[in-house]
Amino acid sequence: MEKIYTLSLFVLSMSLQAQVQFTELESGDKNNPMDISYLVEPEMVKGTPLGFDEWRRGRVVNTSGDTSGYYLVNYHTLGDVVYFRTEGTEDLYKTDEATIAALLIDNNKGATNHFERVLWQNFAEFPENARICEVLFRTEGFDLIKYYDKVLEEYDERENIQVSRIADMDYYDLKVRYFWRPDSDSQYEEIDFGKNWLRDNLDKDQQKLMKDYQKKTKVRWNREEEVIAMLASIL
């Protein structure tokens, strides 16, 4: 069941409020993986299909360029529907996603990450539907995005015979996927984003800049923010 009404959640500059129509979500079919009860606490499955294990504080930038106030945000990795919560409640809402230009979501390191909906036509092979992706780095000749995927893994008793019975259930496994394209006229291709791939896709001058940068800063390749900072310096 859905209830449609207007919430004054988005507070704009000069104390003006923008009215945004939300749909309140209510549980209807607990066997449906898109039902909200399944999202919050799926039965006999460890974890959830939501992109973030913990709801993150964030804002919306709408298509008119306005930025909202803060609320809690998450999204479903199967349908890539964005869900909203007001802080201090368990009520779930969704809105007309055609009005969302970007999501500005706080991470656990004190920074803000930029997310956008990427149309399925912009991917070479993946996926069938649009995806909510984090824009890691975007400049002329280099467009890098990241997708937080959740894969349902079936419990295999033969492989988990020594594991406590509490783990004897299917679970959602997080898989981080990177996609890259050289320009907006190309399609995103899934890549193994690392030192070797990056070196192979830079020209000779950029490779030299990367080498010099690494000598000065000792980039740790397991620290994504350090690699992105290097890209900002050499591209």
Short mmCIF file of C-alpha atoms in Angstrom, two decimals, residues 3-107:
data_model
loop_
_atom_site.label_atom_id
_atom_site.label_comp_id
_atom_site.label_asym_id
_atom_site.label_seq_id
_atom_site.Cartn_x
_atom_site.Cartn_y
_atom_site.Cartn_z
CA LYS A 3 0.28 6.86 0.66
CA ILE A 4 1.05 9.94 -1.42
CA TYR A 5 1.41 13.33 0.19
CA THR A 6 3.73 16.31 0.28
CA LEU A 7 6.54 16.74 2.78
CA SER A 8 8.41 20.00 3.31
CA LEU A 9 11.78 18.32 3.68
CA PHE A 10 13.87 20.34 1.30
CA VAL A 11 14.91 23.66 2.81
CA LEU A 12 16.44 26.01 0.27
CA SER A 13 18.45 29.21 0.66
CA MET A 14 16.79 32.41 1.95
CA SER A 15 14.55 30.23 4.19
CA LEU A 16 12.36 29.19 1.25
CA GLN A 17 10.90 25.69 1.20
CA ALA A 18 10.42 23.58 -1.89
CA GLN A 19 7.46 21.19 -1.79
CA VAL A 20 8.46 17.68 -2.86
CA GLN A 21 5.90 14.93 -3.32
CA PHE A 22 6.82 11.71 -1.55
CA THR A 23 5.24 8.28 -1.50
CA GLU A 24 5.14 6.61 1.90
CA LEU A 25 5.92 2.91 1.62
CA GLU A 26 4.09 0.26 3.61
CA SER A 27 4.74 -3.46 3.80
CA GLY A 28 2.54 -5.54 1.53
CA ASP A 29 4.25 -8.80 0.58
CA LYS A 30 7.09 -10.05 2.74
CA ASN A 31 8.05 -12.59 0.08
CA ASN A 32 8.72 -9.82 -2.44
CA PRO A 33 12.42 -8.80 -2.39
CA MET A 34 11.33 -5.23 -3.22
CA ASP A 35 8.99 -5.04 -0.21
CA ILE A 36 10.15 -2.70 2.55
CA SER A 37 10.05 -5.42 5.22
CA TYR A 38 12.54 -7.36 3.12
CA LEU A 39 14.75 -4.30 2.87
CA VAL A 40 14.79 -3.54 6.57
CA GLU A 41 15.06 -7.10 7.89
CA PRO A 42 14.87 -9.88 5.31
CA GLU A 43 13.88 -13.22 6.78
CA MET A 44 16.51 -15.98 6.75
CA VAL A 45 18.96 -13.80 4.83
CA LYS A 46 22.02 -12.17 6.34
CA GLY A 47 22.32 -8.52 5.38
CA THR A 48 20.13 -6.52 2.99
CA PRO A 49 20.08 -5.76 -0.74
CA LEU A 50 20.53 -2.06 0.02
CA GLY A 51 23.62 -0.40 -1.43
CA PHE A 52 24.82 0.89 1.94
CA ASP A 53 24.88 -1.33 5.00
CA GLU A 54 24.15 1.75 7.09
CA TRP A 55 21.84 4.58 6.01
CA ARG A 56 23.89 7.62 5.09
CA ARG A 57 23.19 11.27 5.66
CA GLY A 58 22.82 13.13 2.41
CA ARG A 59 21.15 15.75 0.24
CA VAL A 60 19.48 15.86 -3.14
CA VAL A 61 20.31 18.19 -6.00
CA ASN A 62 17.20 18.44 -8.16
CA THR A 63 16.98 19.08 -11.88
CA SER A 64 16.35 22.79 -11.31
CA GLY A 65 19.69 23.08 -9.49
CA ASP A 66 18.34 23.44 -5.94
CA THR A 67 19.97 21.51 -3.10
CA SER A 68 17.84 20.05 -0.32
CA GLY A 69 18.39 19.82 3.38
CA TYR A 70 19.76 16.67 5.02
CA TYR A 71 18.00 13.33 5.47
CA LEU A 72 18.93 9.63 5.45
CA VAL A 73 19.32 7.95 2.08
CA ASN A 74 19.85 4.45 0.67
CA TYR A 75 19.01 2.57 -2.50
CA HIS A 76 18.00 -0.90 -3.64
CA THR A 77 20.70 -2.60 -5.71
CA LEU A 78 18.20 -4.71 -7.66
CA GLY A 79 15.82 -1.99 -8.77
CA ASP A 80 18.04 0.97 -7.90
CA VAL A 81 15.13 2.76 -6.29
CA VAL A 82 16.27 5.55 -3.94
CA TYR A 83 14.75 5.47 -0.45
CA PHE A 84 14.50 8.30 2.06
CA ARG A 85 14.09 8.49 5.81
CA THR A 86 13.77 11.42 8.15
CA GLU A 87 16.27 11.10 10.99
CA GLY A 88 14.86 9.48 14.12
CA THR A 89 12.15 7.49 12.31
CA GLU A 90 11.81 4.16 10.53
CA ASP A 91 9.32 5.44 7.94
CA LEU A 92 10.40 4.93 4.34
CA TYR A 93 9.59 7.14 1.35
CA LYS A 94 10.39 7.45 -2.31
CA THR A 95 9.90 10.30 -4.76
CA ASP A 96 9.77 10.96 -8.49
CA GLU A 97 13.33 10.05 -9.37
CA ALA A 98 13.14 11.96 -12.64
CA THR A 99 13.56 15.10 -10.51
CA ILE A 100 16.85 13.92 -8.99
CA ALA A 101 19.96 15.25 -10.73
CA ALA A 102 22.46 14.06 -8.11
CA LEU A 103 22.82 12.75 -4.58
CA LEU A 104 25.41 14.28 -2.24
CA ILE A 105 26.06 11.61 0.38
CA ASP A 106 28.34 11.88 3.41
CA ASN A 107 30.82 9.06 3.92
#
